[in-house]
Amino acid sequence: MTTLLGIDLTDRPVLVVGGGPVAARRLAHLRDEGARITVVAPAVCEDVVALLDDVRWEAREVREQDLDGMWLVHTATGSPLADAEVAGWAAARRIWCVNAGDATRGSARTPALTASGEVLVGVVSTGAPDPGRTAAVRDALAEHLRTGADLRRRRRPPGAGRVVLVGGGPGAVDLLTVRGRRALAEADVVVADRLGPTPVLDELAPDVEVIDVGKTPGHHAVPQHEINRILVEQAQRGRTVVRLKGGDPFVFGRGGEEVLACRQAGVPVEVVPGVSSALATPAAAGIPVTHRGTTAAFHVVNGHAGLDEAALTVLRDRSATLVVLMGVSVLAELVGTALAAGVDPGTPVAIVEEGTTARQRVTRDRLDAIAGRAQAVGVHAPAVIVVGAVAAPGLLEAGGAGDAGVRREPGSDETLGP
Ligand code: SAH
């Protein structure tokens, strides 16, 4: 009867007999699992050659004594007879043996594996081998681990508390990364913002604590030093703390301060990058922040800080796209500064509100008219302001300004872009 055992191969000698593609695949896994590997085969394929930095190769036929001192043997010679002979030697020496030639005649089987953080799932067949079925079951489990599993620790060793800063993306739930989702599935407590994929909070297990420290513009609900204190204190209680932030934690997110606070308190802290609204909301509105032949750089600023000389230079020289975050409430001032500094009043501007969500809206106009239009249509935060040639309407429409490189059908009366 086959069973599953979580064995640790770190630094343990393992013998692989054979040098073909099957051996190569197993070698790569055994290497990742930390085994000390010897390969015995008269010849090896290219994929094995690529692993020779980490693997000792004996270029000859296998001998019985090669098994001495091994914890595990994997035979994949391509010849069922040769594999059976190696398996027989292994049995006589009481060494576990995976027999690639005939799994039913080895003493161990290689499971189909999927890992999620500290959780490792293996699937084997207890009957006749059926790799397609075990892989399908493994894939279904992997999907469950990615999207729905409750991966919280039930037992918390002392000092196991930690903080994970998760970049939640701009708002759409499916723009939260797979790694971010896994961190949420492991969380005992989630410290959340107002922005980002807040609907995921409703999917958490009912006993996961949610601490809302959300800030609204001009009104800091919970001051940053207090957020830092909460993170440290929760982790010191042994909990896995997810700090769920909008966009990317390090783009105007004060993630750096939270990392420092944790480090100063000796709390382990990890950062999961996120899809930043600075790039994602223009993209979701069909605005490329760079476009071949139009703009080859972008500059991201915080609107509250005003436009500094670098930002104004970018606008005047049209050398880059300017992306302004936190700029809606100060839009009129920003426009005034730009016009006074000599920026072309005809420069295209696009404002993307609530990008990537069902409420996304795009408002466009020339620089000298955008503030009035934004006010007329009631533009509100959160919004990203994009200034520069890429914000022109129709840039990505066939035949539009950005379509310089696309060939026209003969007889077309449309004009080519620059
Ligand atoms: N760390 C975040 C930015 C935090 S600053 C990130 O990488 O996205 C907050 C600003 O981000 C808002 O004022 C707004 O300018 C922008 N923002 C965040 N989410 C947004 C969204 N869904 N649509 C438009 N702008 C957004």
XYZ file of C-alpha atoms and ligand atoms in Angstrom:
444
model
C 0.000 0.000 0.000
C 1.419 3.377 -0.992
C 1.522 6.190 1.538
C 2.857 9.735 1.506
C 5.687 10.903 3.710
C 7.115 14.402 3.909
C 10.812 13.597 3.729
C 13.634 16.116 3.889
C 16.336 15.604 1.287
C 18.454 18.609 2.249
C 22.128 17.621 1.973
C 21.256 13.936 1.754
C 22.986 11.849 -0.934
C 20.640 10.791 -3.735
C 21.531 8.660 -6.742
C 19.957 9.192 -10.150
C 20.613 6.457 -12.697
C 20.147 7.578 -16.287
C 20.768 10.827 -18.152
C 17.737 11.370 -20.392
C 14.920 13.922 -20.197
C 13.071 12.071 -17.403
C 16.235 12.006 -15.308
C 16.774 15.710 -16.106
C 13.328 16.663 -14.821
C 13.822 14.732 -11.611
C 17.314 16.178 -11.190
C 15.995 19.711 -11.348
C 13.453 18.969 -8.610
C 15.920 17.091 -6.410
C 18.357 19.972 -6.784
C 15.673 22.462 -5.695
C 14.880 20.197 -2.742
C 18.516 20.493 -1.651
C 19.648 16.896 -2.262
C 23.313 16.025 -2.830
C 23.003 14.360 -6.212
C 25.102 11.863 -8.114
C 24.122 10.920 -11.658
C 25.442 7.720 -13.174
C 24.931 7.377 -16.926
C 27.260 6.704 -19.865
C 25.833 9.759 -21.635
C 23.542 12.613 -20.617
C 21.189 14.906 -22.529
C 21.584 18.677 -22.759
C 19.133 19.365 -19.952
C 21.330 17.316 -17.607
C 24.467 19.081 -18.850
C 22.807 22.364 -17.851
C 22.568 21.088 -14.268
C 26.149 19.880 -13.921
C 27.144 22.774 -11.664
C 24.955 21.278 -8.955
C 25.238 17.596 -9.777
C 28.140 15.102 -9.796
C 28.168 13.011 -12.977
C 29.822 9.596 -13.319
C 30.032 8.892 -17.069
C 29.684 5.106 -17.076
C 27.289 2.225 -16.503
C 25.824 1.949 -12.999
C 27.337 -0.485 -10.489
C 25.768 -1.989 -7.405
C 28.233 -0.170 -5.119
C 26.984 3.192 -6.435
C 24.034 2.752 -4.090
C 26.226 2.660 -0.969
C 25.481 5.560 1.373
C 22.431 6.756 -0.596
C 19.147 7.775 1.070
C 17.171 7.548 -2.137
C 17.680 6.117 -5.599
C 15.919 7.264 -8.733
C 16.301 5.071 -11.757
C 15.360 6.382 -15.197
C 17.610 4.610 -17.665
C 14.970 4.196 -20.348
C 15.381 0.409 -20.116
C 12.806 -1.344 -17.900
C 15.229 -4.212 -17.383
C 18.078 -1.983 -16.230
C 15.666 -0.013 -14.003
C 14.396 -3.256 -12.461
C 17.927 -4.346 -11.694
C 18.735 -1.073 -9.918
C 15.435 -1.303 -8.005
C 16.408 -4.818 -6.915
C 19.776 -3.617 -5.595
C 18.015 -0.811 -3.733
C 15.528 -3.210 -2.123
C 18.358 -5.489 -0.986
C 20.045 -2.502 0.670
C 16.765 -1.099 2.096
C 17.098 2.140 0.177
C 13.902 3.769 -1.114
C 13.774 3.633 -4.889
C 11.670 5.452 -7.475
C 11.570 3.306 -10.595
C 10.696 5.446 -13.608
C 10.570 2.335 -15.817
C 7.796 0.725 -13.747
C 6.530 2.661 -10.745
C 4.757 -0.406 -9.367
C 8.144 -2.138 -9.021
C 9.860 0.619 -7.107
C 9.382 1.279 -3.386
C 8.658 5.022 -3.732
C 6.711 7.220 -6.121
C 7.267 10.800 -7.103
C 4.220 12.884 -6.179
C 2.838 15.661 -8.324
C 3.606 18.684 -6.123
C 2.233 22.132 -5.557
C 3.453 24.550 -2.929
C 1.871 27.600 -1.353
C 4.051 29.323 1.198
C 4.843 26.784 3.878
C 2.179 24.369 2.669
C 3.273 21.596 0.298
C 0.710 19.310 -1.327
C 1.691 16.058 -3.035
C -0.546 13.758 -5.078
C 0.251 10.119 -5.911
C -1.745 7.255 -7.321
C -2.051 4.245 -5.030
C -2.917 2.025 -7.993
C -1.501 1.865 -11.492
C 0.417 5.066 -12.210
C -1.676 7.711 -13.998
C 0.426 10.874 -14.279
C -2.270 12.780 -16.185
C -4.804 12.201 -13.404
C -2.461 13.045 -10.543
C -1.368 16.205 -12.350
C -5.012 17.212 -12.913
C -5.805 16.734 -9.215
C -2.672 18.662 -8.284
C -3.661 21.531 -10.604
C -7.137 21.706 -9.082
C -5.614 21.833 -5.594
C -3.154 24.480 -6.723
C -6.029 26.613 -7.980
C -7.810 26.189 -4.664
C -4.666 27.215 -2.750
C -4.360 30.276 -4.975
C -7.914 31.464 -4.669
C -9.924 29.987 -1.846
C -7.933 28.148 0.797
C -7.639 29.309 4.408
C -3.892 29.074 4.948
C -3.695 30.585 8.425
C -1.389 28.939 10.912
C -3.422 27.116 13.546
C -0.410 26.780 15.783
C 1.765 29.833 16.354
C 5.290 29.135 17.518
C 6.589 31.922 19.785
C 8.094 34.746 17.766
C 6.368 33.595 14.573
C 4.560 36.900 14.068
C 5.320 38.775 10.881
C 4.080 41.565 8.672
C 3.431 41.319 4.938
C 2.938 44.562 3.032
C 0.680 43.615 0.145
C 0.284 45.872 -2.861
C -3.383 45.325 -3.625
C -3.433 46.961 -7.043
C -5.649 49.841 -8.162
C -9.033 48.437 -7.233
C -10.141 45.566 -9.477
C -10.090 42.419 -7.359
C -8.479 40.400 -10.137
C -5.545 42.801 -10.322
C -4.415 41.665 -6.888
C -1.482 39.329 -7.520
C -1.500 35.593 -6.807
C 1.174 36.163 -4.161
C -0.891 38.907 -2.559
C -3.904 36.604 -2.410
C -1.844 33.909 -0.754
C -0.650 36.352 1.874
C -4.286 37.260 2.577
C -5.159 33.570 2.928
C -2.423 33.296 5.575
C -3.440 36.426 7.474
C -4.746 36.438 11.050
C -5.339 40.164 10.806
C -5.588 42.549 7.858
C -4.790 46.231 8.259
C -6.606 47.823 5.331
C -6.769 51.104 3.446
C -9.675 52.798 1.776
C -8.161 52.358 -1.726
C -7.325 49.109 -3.459
C -9.308 45.888 -3.842
C -11.470 46.322 -0.737
C -14.080 43.703 -1.824
C -11.537 40.959 -1.003
C -12.018 41.833 2.670
C -15.541 40.396 2.469
C -14.124 37.049 1.337
C -11.910 36.577 4.394
C -12.843 33.945 6.974
C -15.220 35.494 9.542
C -12.673 35.330 12.373
C -9.934 37.181 10.473
C -9.697 40.561 12.149
C -9.882 43.577 9.841
C -8.500 46.885 11.097
C -9.543 49.780 8.867
C -6.981 52.557 8.879
C -8.314 54.077 5.661
C -7.455 57.629 4.835
C -9.781 59.921 2.989
C -8.312 62.965 1.218
C -7.442 65.694 3.699
C -8.532 63.506 6.566
C -6.054 61.035 8.009
C -8.232 58.570 9.843
C -5.335 56.861 11.595
C -1.976 58.662 11.693
C 0.983 56.845 10.168
C 2.825 56.358 13.469
C -0.289 54.717 14.845
C -0.499 52.376 11.822
C 3.151 51.460 12.384
C 2.418 50.753 16.035
C -0.555 48.535 15.186
C 1.501 46.492 12.708
C 4.304 45.898 15.206
C 1.998 45.172 18.101
C -0.115 42.670 16.152
C 2.980 40.837 14.902
C 4.462 40.725 18.394
C 1.354 38.829 19.433
C 2.524 36.078 17.080
C 0.066 36.897 14.337
C 0.525 37.024 10.595
C -0.349 40.605 9.734
C -1.212 41.670 6.207
C -0.980 45.363 5.532
C -3.199 45.651 2.455
C -2.403 48.800 0.515
C -3.723 50.301 -2.704
C -1.499 49.977 -5.774
C 2.126 49.278 -4.974
C 3.310 49.674 -1.365
C 6.288 51.806 -2.367
C 4.568 54.267 -4.727
C 3.372 57.114 -2.498
C 2.219 54.449 -0.105
C 4.455 55.098 2.912
C 5.392 51.435 2.718
C 9.018 52.301 3.396
C 8.126 53.790 6.772
C 6.160 50.676 7.700
C 9.064 48.427 6.727
C 11.424 50.533 8.860
C 9.084 50.468 11.848
C 8.926 46.667 11.680
C 12.696 46.299 11.301
C 13.340 48.652 14.208
C 11.081 46.477 16.349
C 12.735 43.263 15.132
C 9.548 42.091 13.397
C 10.088 40.147 10.147
C 8.559 42.037 7.236
C 8.049 41.109 3.616
C 6.838 43.185 0.657
C 4.541 41.885 -2.077
C 4.724 44.289 -5.023
C 1.473 45.573 -6.444
C 0.083 46.890 -9.710
C 0.428 50.641 -9.258
C -2.421 52.949 -10.220
C 0.229 55.235 -11.724
C 0.579 52.817 -14.622
C -2.516 50.659 -14.386
C -5.231 53.283 -14.498
C -3.882 54.973 -17.641
C -3.508 51.501 -19.171
C -7.056 50.562 -18.208
C -8.227 53.732 -19.977
C -6.256 52.847 -23.106
C -3.496 55.396 -22.470
C 0.051 54.065 -22.878
C 2.440 56.032 -20.646
C 5.111 55.464 -23.276
C 4.417 55.002 -26.959
C 6.969 54.479 -29.687
C 7.300 57.674 -31.673
C 5.342 59.714 -29.122
C 6.954 59.547 -25.663
C 9.787 57.381 -24.393
C 9.719 58.177 -20.655
C 7.330 58.941 -17.827
C 7.555 60.958 -14.657
C 5.273 60.257 -11.685
C 4.578 62.955 -9.092
C 2.426 63.675 -6.064
C 0.065 66.520 -6.957
C -0.127 67.775 -3.370
C 3.556 68.625 -3.519
C 2.948 70.915 -6.533
C 4.903 70.812 -9.800
C 8.637 71.153 -9.285
C 11.185 72.224 -11.902
C 11.744 68.626 -13.060
C 8.034 68.122 -13.748
C 7.735 71.480 -15.499
C 10.754 70.709 -17.680
C 9.204 67.417 -18.714
C 6.009 69.224 -19.722
C 7.711 72.124 -21.498
C 10.115 69.893 -23.457
C 7.456 67.215 -24.080
C 10.236 64.816 -23.151
C 8.095 62.542 -21.015
C 4.566 61.767 -19.924
C 3.653 63.351 -16.597
C 1.530 61.174 -14.312
C 0.045 62.981 -11.310
C -1.331 61.106 -8.307
C -3.308 62.815 -5.546
C -3.877 65.770 -7.853
C -7.640 66.173 -8.246
C -8.236 68.631 -5.409
C -5.339 70.822 -6.559
C -5.915 70.498 -10.308
C -6.553 74.225 -10.900
C -3.332 75.179 -9.065
C -1.304 72.596 -11.007
C -2.640 73.910 -14.307
C -1.912 77.495 -13.243
C 1.681 76.620 -12.369
C 2.205 74.800 -15.664
C 0.766 77.602 -17.820
C 2.736 80.259 -15.936
C 5.908 78.221 -16.530
C 5.356 78.294 -20.287
C 3.872 74.870 -20.920
C 1.883 74.674 -24.180
C -1.777 75.373 -23.273
C -2.819 72.823 -25.925
C -1.044 69.942 -24.156
C -3.465 66.991 -23.920
C -4.642 65.956 -20.444
C -6.659 62.899 -19.404
C -8.059 62.216 -15.953
C -8.907 58.638 -15.031
C -11.166 58.280 -11.980
C -11.590 55.016 -10.112
C -9.481 53.239 -12.706
C -9.978 49.497 -13.265
C -13.250 49.471 -11.326
C -16.784 49.382 -12.717
C -16.976 53.139 -12.022
C -13.959 54.074 -14.143
C -14.441 57.324 -16.039
C -12.084 59.255 -18.327
C -12.237 63.017 -18.816
C -10.059 64.707 -21.430
C -9.281 68.214 -22.533
C -6.482 70.646 -23.339
C -4.349 71.794 -20.432
C -5.938 75.259 -20.384
C -9.473 73.843 -20.331
C -9.172 70.705 -18.208
C -9.765 72.304 -14.803
C -13.046 73.829 -15.930
C -14.208 70.614 -17.541
C -13.225 68.530 -14.498
C -15.257 70.810 -12.307
C -18.222 70.748 -14.704
C -18.406 66.943 -14.744
C -17.592 66.569 -11.039
C -14.265 64.714 -11.228
C -13.434 63.262 -7.819
C -10.681 61.270 -6.110
C -9.205 58.757 -6.549
C -8.009 59.777 -9.966
C -4.805 59.772 -11.958
C -4.004 62.739 -14.194
C -1.996 62.046 -17.341
C -0.414 65.008 -19.114
C 1.326 64.818 -22.481
C 0.924 63.646 -26.059
C -0.148 60.124 -25.022
C -3.255 61.603 -23.411
C -4.604 62.816 -26.765
C -7.913 61.225 -27.720
C -7.720 58.547 -30.363
C -3.993 57.868 -29.948
C -4.535 54.123 -30.155
C -7.246 54.213 -32.768
C -6.304 52.843 -36.169
C -5.328 55.838 -38.234
C -4.988 58.038 -35.145
C -1.989 60.080 -34.050
C -0.177 57.093 -32.573
C -0.600 54.863 -35.598
C 2.565 55.968 -37.435
C 3.881 52.496 -38.050
C 0.813 50.736 -39.420
C 0.447 50.286 -43.170
C -2.686 51.713 -44.822
C -4.745 49.830 -47.369
C -4.268 51.310 -50.847
C -7.009 53.776 -51.581
C -7.491 54.760 -47.950
C -8.116 58.451 -47.608
C -6.915 58.596 -44.011
C -3.681 60.429 -43.402
C -0.755 58.854 -41.626
C 0.264 60.047 -38.190
C 3.707 61.613 -37.630
N 0.363 53.223 -3.746
C -0.682 53.655 -4.654
C -0.816 55.152 -4.670
C -1.216 55.754 -3.361
S -1.487 57.493 -3.449
C -0.429 53.083 -6.021
O 0.668 52.583 -6.327
O -1.363 53.091 -6.819
C -3.208 57.572 -3.766
C -3.467 58.049 -5.173
O -3.378 56.973 -6.067
C -4.838 58.608 -5.402
O -4.923 59.944 -4.977
C -4.961 58.502 -6.887
O -4.222 59.518 -7.520
C -4.243 57.212 -7.156
N -5.165 56.063 -7.260
C -5.195 54.974 -6.510
N -6.132 54.111 -6.940
C -6.695 54.675 -8.014
C -7.707 54.285 -8.942
N -8.335 53.119 -8.828
N -8.019 55.110 -9.949
C -7.396 56.292 -10.074
N -6.423 56.713 -9.244
C -6.072 55.921 -8.240
